[in-house]
Short mmCIF file of C-alpha atoms in Angstrom, two decimals:
data_model
loop_
_atom_site.label_atom_id
_atom_site.label_comp_id
_atom_site.label_asym_id
_atom_site.label_seq_id
_atom_site.Cartn_x
_atom_site.Cartn_y
_atom_site.Cartn_z
CA MET A 6 168.17 65.25 -44.36
CA THR A 7 168.94 63.38 -47.60
CA GLN A 8 167.50 64.51 -50.99
CA LEU A 9 165.20 61.52 -51.06
CA GLY A 10 164.14 62.56 -47.61
CA ARG A 11 163.33 65.88 -48.65
CA ILE A 12 161.25 64.78 -51.71
CA GLU A 13 159.32 62.42 -49.59
CA TYR A 14 158.63 65.12 -47.01
CA ASN A 15 157.25 67.40 -49.75
CA LEU A 16 155.11 64.56 -51.19
CA HIS A 17 153.50 64.28 -47.80
CA GLY A 18 152.63 67.80 -47.29
CA GLY A 19 155.88 69.47 -46.07
CA ILE A 20 157.66 72.26 -47.76
CA CYS A 21 161.54 72.43 -47.99
CA PHE A 22 164.23 72.85 -50.79
CA THR A 23 167.62 71.31 -50.94
CA ASP A 24 170.80 71.67 -48.78
CA PHE A 25 172.63 73.60 -51.67
CA ILE A 26 169.82 76.09 -51.76
CA ASP A 27 169.64 76.40 -48.08
CA ASN A 28 173.29 77.00 -47.96
CA ALA A 29 173.68 79.12 -51.08
CA GLY A 30 174.24 82.37 -49.17
CA GLY A 31 177.69 81.40 -48.06
CA VAL A 32 178.72 80.40 -51.61
CA ASN A 33 177.20 83.50 -53.03
CA CYS A 34 179.12 85.63 -50.37
CA SER A 35 182.29 83.96 -51.21
CA ASP A 36 181.75 84.61 -54.93
CA ALA A 37 180.98 88.32 -54.41
CA GLU A 38 184.18 88.57 -52.22
CA VAL A 39 186.42 87.09 -54.98
CA ASN A 40 184.97 89.37 -57.55
CA ILE A 41 185.36 92.45 -55.42
CA LYS A 42 188.93 91.69 -54.41
CA ILE A 43 189.92 91.09 -58.02
CA LEU A 44 188.68 94.51 -58.96
CA LEU A 45 190.37 96.08 -55.94
CA ASN A 46 193.71 94.42 -56.61
CA GLN A 47 193.36 95.71 -60.16
CA LEU A 48 193.09 99.25 -58.65
CA LEU A 49 195.91 98.49 -56.39
CA GLU A 50 198.35 97.39 -59.19
CA LYS A 51 197.39 100.63 -61.12
CA LYS A 52 198.25 102.46 -57.89
CA GLN A 53 194.77 104.02 -57.73
CA ILE A 54 194.38 102.96 -54.18
CA THR A 55 196.69 101.96 -51.38
CA VAL A 56 196.72 98.77 -49.39
CA ASP A 57 195.07 100.68 -46.35
CA GLN A 58 192.41 102.14 -48.70
CA ARG A 59 191.75 98.56 -49.83
CA LYS A 60 191.15 97.31 -46.35
CA LYS A 61 188.98 100.31 -45.46
CA LEU A 62 186.78 99.77 -48.67
CA LEU A 63 186.30 96.16 -47.77
CA ARG A 64 185.08 96.99 -44.27
CA GLN A 65 182.86 99.72 -45.55
CA MET A 66 181.20 97.42 -48.16
CA THR A 67 180.23 94.49 -45.68
CA ASP A 68 176.51 95.59 -45.34
CA GLU A 69 176.12 96.19 -48.91
CA VAL A 70 177.60 92.88 -49.94
CA ALA A 71 175.31 91.25 -47.31
CA GLU A 72 172.21 92.93 -48.78
CA ILE A 73 173.22 91.84 -52.48
CA VAL A 74 173.74 88.22 -51.12
CA LEU A 75 170.32 88.25 -49.25
CA ASP A 76 168.59 89.60 -52.21
CA ASN A 77 170.06 87.02 -54.49
CA ASN A 78 168.94 84.11 -52.35
CA TYR A 79 165.65 85.74 -51.63
CA HIS A 80 164.84 85.85 -55.28
CA GLN A 81 166.19 82.18 -55.87
CA ALA A 82 163.81 80.92 -53.17
CA GLN A 83 161.07 83.05 -54.57
CA ALA A 84 161.48 81.57 -58.03
CA ILE A 85 161.40 77.89 -56.76
CA ASN A 86 158.31 78.75 -54.75
CA LEU A 87 156.55 80.41 -57.72
CA MET A 88 157.34 77.51 -59.91
CA GLY A 89 156.05 75.09 -57.38
CA HIS A 90 152.62 76.85 -57.56
CA GLN A 91 152.58 76.24 -61.29
CA THR A 92 153.57 72.56 -61.45
CA ALA A 93 150.07 71.37 -62.14
CA ARG A 94 150.08 73.47 -65.35
CA ARG A 95 153.58 73.25 -66.38
CA ALA A 96 154.44 69.52 -65.46
CA PHE A 97 154.70 68.44 -69.12
CA GLU A 98 157.12 71.48 -69.84
CA TYR A 99 159.17 70.59 -66.73
CA ALA A 100 159.39 67.02 -67.77
CA ARG A 101 160.31 67.79 -71.35
CA LEU A 102 162.95 70.07 -70.07
CA MET A 103 164.32 67.37 -67.89
CA HIS A 104 164.62 65.13 -70.90
CA HIS A 105 166.21 67.68 -72.91
CA LEU A 106 168.85 68.34 -70.39
CA GLN A 107 169.47 64.57 -70.28
CA ASP A 108 169.68 64.31 -74.11
CA VAL A 109 172.34 67.23 -74.35
CA GLY A 110 174.36 65.46 -71.63
CA ARG A 111 173.94 68.14 -68.94
CA LEU A 112 171.99 66.09 -66.57
CA ASP A 113 171.64 62.49 -65.19
CA PRO A 114 168.11 62.25 -63.69
CA GLN A 115 168.77 59.15 -61.82
CA LEU A 116 171.87 60.66 -60.16
CA GLU A 117 169.86 63.56 -58.90
CA TYR A 118 166.80 61.43 -57.79
CA LEU A 119 164.62 63.18 -60.35
CA PRO A 120 161.17 61.39 -61.03
CA SER A 121 160.77 59.05 -64.04
CA ASP A 122 157.87 59.42 -66.49
CA GLU A 123 156.05 56.58 -64.53
CA GLU A 124 156.61 58.27 -61.34
CA LEU A 125 155.12 61.51 -62.67
CA GLN A 126 152.19 59.55 -63.99
CA ASP A 127 151.65 58.14 -60.50
CA ARG A 128 151.93 61.57 -58.86
CA ARG A 129 149.44 63.06 -61.37
CA ALA A 130 146.90 60.53 -60.19
CA ASN A 131 147.31 61.89 -56.62
CA GLN A 132 147.32 65.65 -57.85
CA GLN A 133 150.98 65.90 -57.46
CA SER A 134 153.89 66.68 -59.77
CA PHE A 135 157.43 67.89 -59.23
CA THR A 136 158.40 68.91 -55.72
CA PRO A 137 160.39 72.04 -54.64
CA PRO A 138 163.73 69.87 -53.92
CA GLU A 139 163.35 68.54 -57.53
CA LEU A 140 162.64 72.02 -58.89
CA ALA A 141 165.63 73.36 -57.15
CA VAL A 142 167.95 70.68 -58.88
CA LEU A 143 166.53 71.64 -62.29
CA THR A 144 166.92 75.29 -61.41
CA SER A 145 170.58 74.74 -60.67
CA TYR A 146 171.36 72.82 -63.84
CA VAL A 147 169.54 75.32 -66.04
CA LYS A 148 171.24 78.33 -64.52
CA GLY A 149 174.54 76.48 -64.96
CA GLY A 150 173.92 75.48 -68.57
CA LEU A 151 172.73 79.03 -69.49
CA LYS A 152 175.72 80.67 -67.87
CA GLU A 153 177.94 78.38 -69.86
CA ASP A 154 176.14 79.22 -73.15
CA LEU A 155 176.11 83.04 -72.52
CA ALA A 156 179.82 83.20 -71.54
CA LYS A 157 180.69 81.81 -74.97
CA SER A 158 178.38 84.31 -76.88
CA GLU A 159 179.82 87.40 -78.41
CA LEU A 160 176.65 89.18 -77.42
CA LEU A 161 178.10 89.57 -74.07
CA ASP A 162 180.53 92.14 -75.40
CA GLU A 163 177.64 94.46 -76.23
CA PRO A 164 177.82 97.57 -73.95
CA TYR A 165 174.13 97.41 -73.05
CA LEU A 166 174.59 93.85 -71.73
CA MET A 167 177.86 94.52 -70.18
CA ARG A 168 176.03 96.98 -67.74
CA GLU A 169 174.60 93.88 -66.08
CA MET A 170 177.61 93.10 -64.10
CA GLU A 171 177.09 96.27 -62.12
CA VAL A 172 174.34 94.66 -59.97
CA ALA A 173 176.92 92.03 -58.67
CA PHE A 174 179.00 94.87 -56.98
CA PRO A 175 178.14 97.35 -54.23
CA ALA A 176 176.78 100.69 -55.57
CA SER A 177 179.32 102.68 -53.57
CA LEU A 178 182.16 100.72 -55.45
CA ILE A 179 180.40 101.22 -58.86
CA LYS A 180 179.92 104.99 -58.25
CA LYS A 181 183.72 105.50 -57.70
CA TYR A 182 185.34 102.79 -59.82
CA GLY A 183 182.68 101.74 -62.35
CA ASP A 184 184.87 102.34 -65.38
CA GLU A 185 187.27 99.66 -64.12
CA LEU A 186 184.68 97.11 -64.44
CA GLN A 187 185.35 96.82 -68.17
CA SER A 188 188.74 95.35 -67.62
CA HIS A 189 187.69 93.05 -64.81
CA ARG A 190 189.28 89.67 -65.79
CA LEU A 191 186.11 87.86 -65.00
CA ARG A 192 183.73 90.29 -66.52
CA ARG A 193 182.16 87.88 -69.08
CA GLU A 194 181.64 85.20 -66.53
CA ILE A 195 180.03 87.76 -64.18
CA VAL A 196 177.72 89.09 -66.79
CA ALA A 197 176.68 85.59 -67.82
CA THR A 198 176.05 84.83 -64.18
CA GLN A 199 173.88 87.92 -63.69
CA ILE A 200 171.77 87.69 -66.76
CA ALA A 201 171.27 83.86 -66.16
CA ASN A 202 170.37 84.09 -62.54
CA GLY A 203 168.03 87.09 -63.16
CA LEU A 204 166.31 85.49 -66.21
CA VAL A 205 165.77 82.01 -64.54
CA ASN A 206 164.68 83.67 -61.22
CA ARG A 207 162.20 85.84 -62.99
CA MET A 208 161.00 83.65 -65.87
CA GLY A 209 161.38 80.09 -64.60
CA ILE A 210 163.40 77.16 -65.59
CA ASN A 211 161.50 76.32 -68.97
CA PHE A 212 161.49 79.95 -70.44
CA VAL A 213 164.64 79.66 -72.49
CA HIS A 214 164.18 76.08 -73.77
CA ARG A 215 160.46 76.73 -74.65
CA MET A 216 161.35 80.03 -76.38
CA SER A 217 164.11 78.25 -78.36
CA GLU A 218 161.68 75.59 -79.61
CA SER A 219 159.16 78.23 -80.32
CA VAL A 220 161.20 80.95 -82.20
CA GLY A 221 164.33 78.91 -83.29
CA VAL A 222 167.14 81.10 -81.89
CA ASP A 223 169.92 80.24 -79.50
CA SER A 224 169.88 81.02 -75.65
CA ALA A 225 172.05 84.15 -75.85
CA VAL A 226 169.72 85.90 -78.28
CA ILE A 227 166.79 85.01 -76.14
CA ALA A 228 168.62 86.40 -73.09
CA LYS A 229 169.28 89.58 -74.98
CA ALA A 230 165.72 89.90 -76.01
CA TYR A 231 164.56 89.27 -72.43
CA VAL A 232 166.82 92.07 -71.04
CA GLY A 233 165.17 94.54 -73.50
CA ALA A 234 161.64 93.42 -72.49
CA ARG A 235 162.41 93.78 -69.01
CA ASP A 236 163.90 97.19 -69.31
CA ILE A 237 161.06 98.36 -71.64
CA PHE A 238 158.43 97.87 -68.85
CA GLY A 239 160.76 98.52 -65.96
CA VAL A 240 159.90 95.11 -64.43
CA ASP A 241 162.88 95.11 -61.92
CA HIS A 242 161.22 98.18 -60.15
CA LEU A 243 157.75 96.73 -60.33
CA TRP A 244 158.90 93.34 -59.03
CA ASP A 245 160.52 95.14 -56.03
CA GLU A 246 157.28 96.86 -55.30
CA ILE A 247 155.43 93.68 -55.31
CA GLN A 248 158.12 92.22 -53.01
CA LEU A 249 157.69 94.95 -50.45
CA LEU A 250 154.16 93.86 -50.12
CA ASP A 251 155.26 90.66 -48.19
CA HIS A 252 153.04 90.36 -45.05
CA GLU A 253 150.95 93.32 -46.34
CA VAL A 254 148.78 91.46 -48.85
CA GLU A 255 147.90 87.77 -49.37
CA PRO A 256 150.65 85.66 -51.14
CA ALA A 257 148.07 84.72 -53.66
CA ILE A 258 147.75 88.34 -54.87
CA GLN A 259 151.56 88.71 -55.13
CA HIS A 260 151.86 85.48 -57.16
CA GLU A 261 149.04 86.66 -59.41
CA MET A 262 150.68 89.98 -60.04
CA MET A 263 154.04 88.25 -60.64
CA LEU A 264 152.67 85.83 -63.20
CA ASP A 265 150.88 88.79 -65.02
CA LEU A 266 154.35 90.44 -65.44
CA ILE A 267 156.05 87.21 -66.53
CA ARG A 268 153.40 86.50 -69.16
CA LEU A 269 153.94 90.21 -70.37
CA LEU A 270 157.77 89.74 -70.40
CA ARG A 271 157.22 86.37 -72.19
CA ARG A 272 154.97 87.83 -74.99
CA THR A 273 157.41 90.91 -75.45
CA THR A 274 160.40 88.73 -75.58
CA ARG A 275 158.72 86.66 -78.36
CA TRP A 276 157.68 89.86 -80.22
CA LEU A 277 161.29 91.26 -80.04
CA LEU A 278 162.63 87.80 -81.39
CA ARG A 279 160.15 87.68 -84.13
CA ASN A 280 160.21 91.30 -85.21
CA ARG A 281 163.81 92.25 -84.61
CA ARG A 282 165.43 88.89 -85.06
CA HIS A 283 168.45 90.29 -86.96
CA SER A 284 168.21 94.05 -85.93
CA LEU A 285 167.73 94.11 -82.16
CA VAL A 286 169.95 96.97 -80.90
CA LEU A 287 168.86 97.49 -77.24
CA GLU A 288 170.48 100.88 -76.99
CA ASN A 289 168.11 102.11 -79.89
CA GLU A 290 164.94 100.03 -79.33
CA VAL A 291 164.53 100.08 -75.49
CA PRO A 292 164.33 103.99 -75.24
CA VAL A 293 161.78 104.21 -78.07
CA PHE A 294 159.50 101.71 -76.58
CA GLN A 295 159.91 103.08 -73.01
CA GLN A 296 158.90 106.58 -74.34
CA ALA A 297 155.87 105.29 -76.01
CA LEU A 298 154.80 103.29 -73.12
CA GLN A 299 155.11 106.25 -70.80
CA THR A 300 153.13 108.51 -73.30
CA LEU A 301 150.37 106.06 -73.81
CA PHE A 302 150.02 104.82 -70.17
CA ARG A 303 149.52 108.35 -68.98
CA ARG A 304 146.37 108.35 -70.92
CA TRP A 305 145.46 104.75 -70.71
CA SER A 306 141.90 105.50 -69.41
CA ASP A 307 141.25 107.57 -72.44
CA LEU A 308 142.65 105.19 -74.93
CA VAL A 309 141.13 101.74 -74.04
CA ARG A 310 137.55 101.29 -74.26
CA GLY A 311 134.57 99.00 -73.84
CA ALA A 312 135.34 95.57 -72.15
CA VAL A 313 139.14 96.44 -71.92
CA LEU A 314 138.51 99.54 -70.01
CA THR A 315 135.84 97.79 -67.87
CA GLU A 316 138.15 95.01 -67.05
CA TRP A 317 141.16 97.17 -66.33
CA GLN A 318 139.24 99.38 -63.93
CA ALA A 319 137.70 96.20 -62.02
CA ASP A 320 141.15 94.50 -61.72
CA THR A 321 142.76 97.75 -60.43
CA ARG A 322 140.00 98.27 -57.95
CA ARG A 323 140.29 94.67 -56.74
CA LEU A 324 144.06 94.89 -56.36
CA VAL A 325 143.73 98.18 -54.42
CA ASP A 326 141.03 96.59 -52.20
CA ALA A 327 143.55 93.89 -51.44
CA GLY A 328 146.08 96.47 -50.22
CA VAL A 329 148.15 97.09 -53.41
CA GLY A 330 149.02 100.78 -54.04
CA GLU A 331 147.07 102.56 -56.85
CA SER A 332 150.09 103.16 -59.15
CA LEU A 333 151.36 99.48 -59.08
CA ALA A 334 147.70 98.07 -59.21
CA SER A 335 146.66 100.01 -62.36
CA PHE A 336 149.93 99.03 -64.26
CA VAL A 337 149.81 95.37 -63.40
CA ALA A 338 146.11 95.27 -64.12
CA ALA A 339 146.79 96.52 -67.56
CA ALA A 340 149.62 93.97 -68.27
CA HIS A 341 147.49 91.91 -70.55
CA HIS A 342 147.15 94.78 -72.90
CA LEU A 343 150.49 96.67 -72.41
CA TYR A 344 152.08 94.32 -74.77
CA SER A 345 150.15 95.97 -77.58
CA VAL A 346 152.28 99.07 -77.15
CA LEU A 347 154.91 97.27 -79.25
CA GLY A 348 152.50 96.90 -82.27
CA ILE A 349 151.13 100.30 -81.76
CA VAL A 350 154.62 101.77 -82.00
CA GLU A 351 155.10 99.83 -85.39
CA ALA A 352 151.61 101.26 -86.59
CA SER A 353 152.75 104.74 -85.72
CA ASN A 354 156.01 104.55 -87.40
CA ARG A 355 154.32 103.10 -90.68
CA THR A 356 151.63 105.67 -90.85
CA GLY A 357 153.44 108.72 -89.37
CA GLN A 358 150.49 109.10 -87.02
CA PRO A 359 151.28 110.04 -83.29
CA SER A 360 151.31 106.92 -81.15
CA GLN A 361 148.38 108.19 -79.18
CA ARG A 362 146.30 108.27 -82.44
CA ALA A 363 147.38 104.93 -83.55
CA ALA A 364 146.61 103.50 -80.02
CA SER A 365 143.03 105.13 -80.12
CA VAL A 366 142.49 103.43 -83.45
CA TYR A 367 143.99 100.07 -82.29
CA PHE A 368 141.78 99.67 -79.20
CA ALA A 369 138.78 100.90 -81.16
CA VAL A 370 139.25 98.21 -83.77
CA GLY A 371 139.58 95.67 -80.98
CA GLU A 372 136.26 96.78 -79.35
CA TYR A 373 134.28 96.93 -82.57
CA LEU A 374 135.49 93.52 -83.70
CA GLN A 375 135.42 92.20 -80.09
CA LEU A 376 139.04 90.94 -80.26
CA HIS A 377 139.52 91.19 -76.56
CA TRP A 378 136.99 88.58 -75.95
CA PHE A 379 138.60 86.27 -78.53
CA SER A 380 142.05 86.86 -77.04
CA ARG A 381 140.73 85.85 -73.66
CA GLN A 382 139.31 82.79 -74.99
CA ILE A 383 142.69 81.78 -76.44
CA HIS A 384 144.47 82.81 -73.14
CA ASN A 385 142.13 80.65 -71.06
CA SER A 386 142.41 77.55 -73.18
CA GLN A 387 144.44 74.91 -71.32
CA ALA A 388 147.54 73.48 -73.01
CA THR A 389 148.37 69.96 -72.08
CA THR A 390 151.07 69.36 -74.60
CA LEU A 391 154.02 71.37 -75.92
CA TRP A 392 152.31 71.70 -79.37
CA GLU A 393 149.18 73.03 -77.72
CA ALA A 394 151.26 75.39 -75.80
CA LEU A 395 153.19 76.62 -78.87
CA ALA A 396 149.89 76.93 -80.97
CA ARG A 397 148.33 79.08 -78.13
CA GLU A 398 151.23 81.38 -78.37
CA THR A 399 151.35 81.57 -82.07
CA LEU A 400 147.52 82.31 -82.22
CA GLN A 401 148.04 85.24 -79.80
CA ASP A 402 150.87 86.57 -81.88
CA ASP A 403 148.74 86.24 -85.02
CA LEU A 404 145.90 87.89 -83.36
CA ASN A 405 147.95 90.94 -82.33
CA TRP A 406 149.61 91.23 -85.81
CA GLN A 407 146.13 91.29 -87.34
CA GLN A 408 144.69 93.79 -85.08
CA VAL A 409 147.79 96.03 -86.01
CA ALA A 410 147.19 95.32 -89.64
CA ILE A 411 143.60 96.30 -89.37
CA THR A 412 144.68 99.46 -87.60
CA LEU A 413 147.01 100.32 -90.55
CA GLY A 414 144.13 99.87 -92.84
CA VAL A 415 141.67 101.91 -90.91
CA ILE A 416 144.29 104.83 -90.80
CA ALA A 417 145.21 104.45 -94.49
CA GLU A 418 141.48 104.43 -95.61
CA GLY A 419 140.24 107.19 -93.21
CA SER A 420 140.72 110.90 -93.14
CA LYS A 421 143.26 112.32 -90.97
CA ARG A 422 140.82 114.80 -89.53
CA ALA A 423 137.91 112.36 -88.97
CA SER A 424 137.21 111.08 -85.49
CA VAL A 425 138.28 107.48 -84.69
CA ASP A 426 134.73 106.23 -84.48
CA THR A 427 134.05 107.68 -87.93
CA MET A 428 137.13 106.08 -89.33
CA ILE A 429 136.12 102.76 -88.02
CA THR A 430 132.48 103.11 -89.14
CA ASP A 431 133.77 104.04 -92.66
CA TRP A 432 136.21 101.13 -92.79
CA ILE A 433 133.47 98.67 -91.73
CA GLY A 434 131.37 99.96 -94.60
CA ASN A 435 134.23 99.27 -96.99
CA HIS A 436 134.54 95.72 -95.79
CA GLN A 437 130.95 94.89 -94.55
CA VAL A 438 130.90 91.38 -96.01
CA LEU A 439 134.03 90.25 -94.27
CA VAL A 440 133.20 92.10 -91.14
CA ASP A 441 129.69 90.24 -90.99
CA ARG A 442 131.50 86.84 -91.60
CA TRP A 443 133.77 87.63 -88.58
CA MET A 444 131.03 88.68 -86.33
CA SER A 445 128.97 85.70 -87.32
CA LEU A 446 131.79 83.39 -86.44
CA GLN A 447 132.30 85.11 -83.10
CA ALA A 448 128.67 84.66 -82.31
CA ASP A 449 128.86 80.95 -83.09
CA MET A 450 131.90 80.64 -80.83
CA ARG A 451 130.14 82.32 -77.93
CA ALA A 452 127.22 79.92 -78.43
CA SER A 453 129.36 76.93 -78.53
CA ALA A 454 129.81 74.82 -75.42
CA VAL A 455 133.49 73.84 -76.45
CA THR A 456 136.08 76.17 -77.76
CA ASP A 457 139.33 74.55 -78.84
CA GLN A 458 142.28 75.26 -81.01
CA ALA A 459 140.50 74.10 -84.09
CA ILE A 460 137.96 76.76 -83.71
CA PHE A 461 140.66 79.32 -82.86
CA THR A 462 142.61 78.34 -86.03
CA VAL A 463 139.54 78.80 -88.19
CA ALA A 464 138.73 82.14 -86.67
CA ILE A 465 142.22 83.47 -87.08
CA ARG A 466 142.09 82.63 -90.85
CA GLU A 467 138.88 84.53 -91.09
CA LEU A 468 140.40 87.47 -89.30
CA LEU A 469 143.45 87.21 -91.55
CA ASP A 470 141.26 87.60 -94.49
CA LEU A 471 139.82 90.74 -93.04
CA ALA A 472 143.26 92.06 -92.17
CA GLN A 473 144.64 91.42 -95.71
CA ALA A 474 141.74 93.17 -97.41
CA SER A 475 142.67 96.41 -95.71
CA SER A 476 144.71 98.88 -97.53
CA SER A 477 148.39 99.02 -96.56
CA ALA A 478 148.12 95.95 -94.42
CA ARG A 479 149.43 93.23 -96.72
CA ALA A 480 152.93 93.21 -95.70
CA ARG A 481 153.54 91.33 -92.45
CA PHE A 482 156.23 93.06 -90.13
#
């Protein structure tokens, strides 16, 4: 079937990808074979193995290589499928990405039978957008461009990122000859390929471009921050657990869980880029945030309160009732608020208070000032242009910072021996006028039939005044 035939088939209700996606297994297997043989020949030249041992190793790794190839192709098909379920919301982003690739000389839309703006306009009238074959083409170009950019970056020489190449080789080979990978003559290309494939498969085709426009850093820095975010929350393991639910739960439940994790990764990547722009050392940062996450999530039901607690418990129960395991369900249900762990760690470091104490104050502030409701309104607002999408992300960033800033103020103004509720009550008494203004504004928003970014912007400014009035909260980190 031709590419135009595949596109037409999808526009009329069918589902298929492209020939290069359907046949990717053979190409991937060949690449894996080449990379392994280069390593084995390296060992042969150093007389660390014999020719007979080389042959034996190749035979023994057959099943492991097959599993790697199948996993890679499963993830790629899964990514295109997941993007296909978001085309209604992401159409303007995908179109903007397509034009960007064309502008930088990496893509000829006509050559690849990609839709013009006029065609997309016609499709929107029929509740249609990019088809899976078209998304597959964009995926291929985005991965290729990202690999090229990463391979040129000095960041790939960092030991933490170099470890990414291990997933391209059988575990048995890594266990025995892992040290030799550092001298593999294609190591930079392999690392770039693994990071690019993993990032695009997980986050979608528009992630790097959109993040670059939002934060103003190059793709290699974004990829590095993404790897850190992924590892802080152990998303690879969580993703595998969700995949194991194939044919056990409804696909819509899996999609929902995956999108919740993607949102968590996107917000965490942005946080790392904004707050560790010139000082992100993954070897140092990842273990600190991992430890804090483990400590706080063990006591999550004691730390969160009010609407946040009720929503988390309800979402956990809904996922469990749908067939998801309790542990996975409770973590994914908390994803919207787990991003807060980063700011809580900052508050803990700045005040010298234990992370659990800082977290208790943070969530109490959110409950007393009804910040969770406000965050949900921002989250649920529909962005139809790039600028609206960027504004929504900035509003969420500012809201999180201001909640952390108020947390710092509450701790600074309160007694170390006082209960959290007493500290909050005392802080409110110290800033009663500004608190009343904020609560009045929230009441107006709740009563309004329309909430848009103009209202959110005014509200964020009011909250900023309250945050800046708090002791020790005037310096933004």
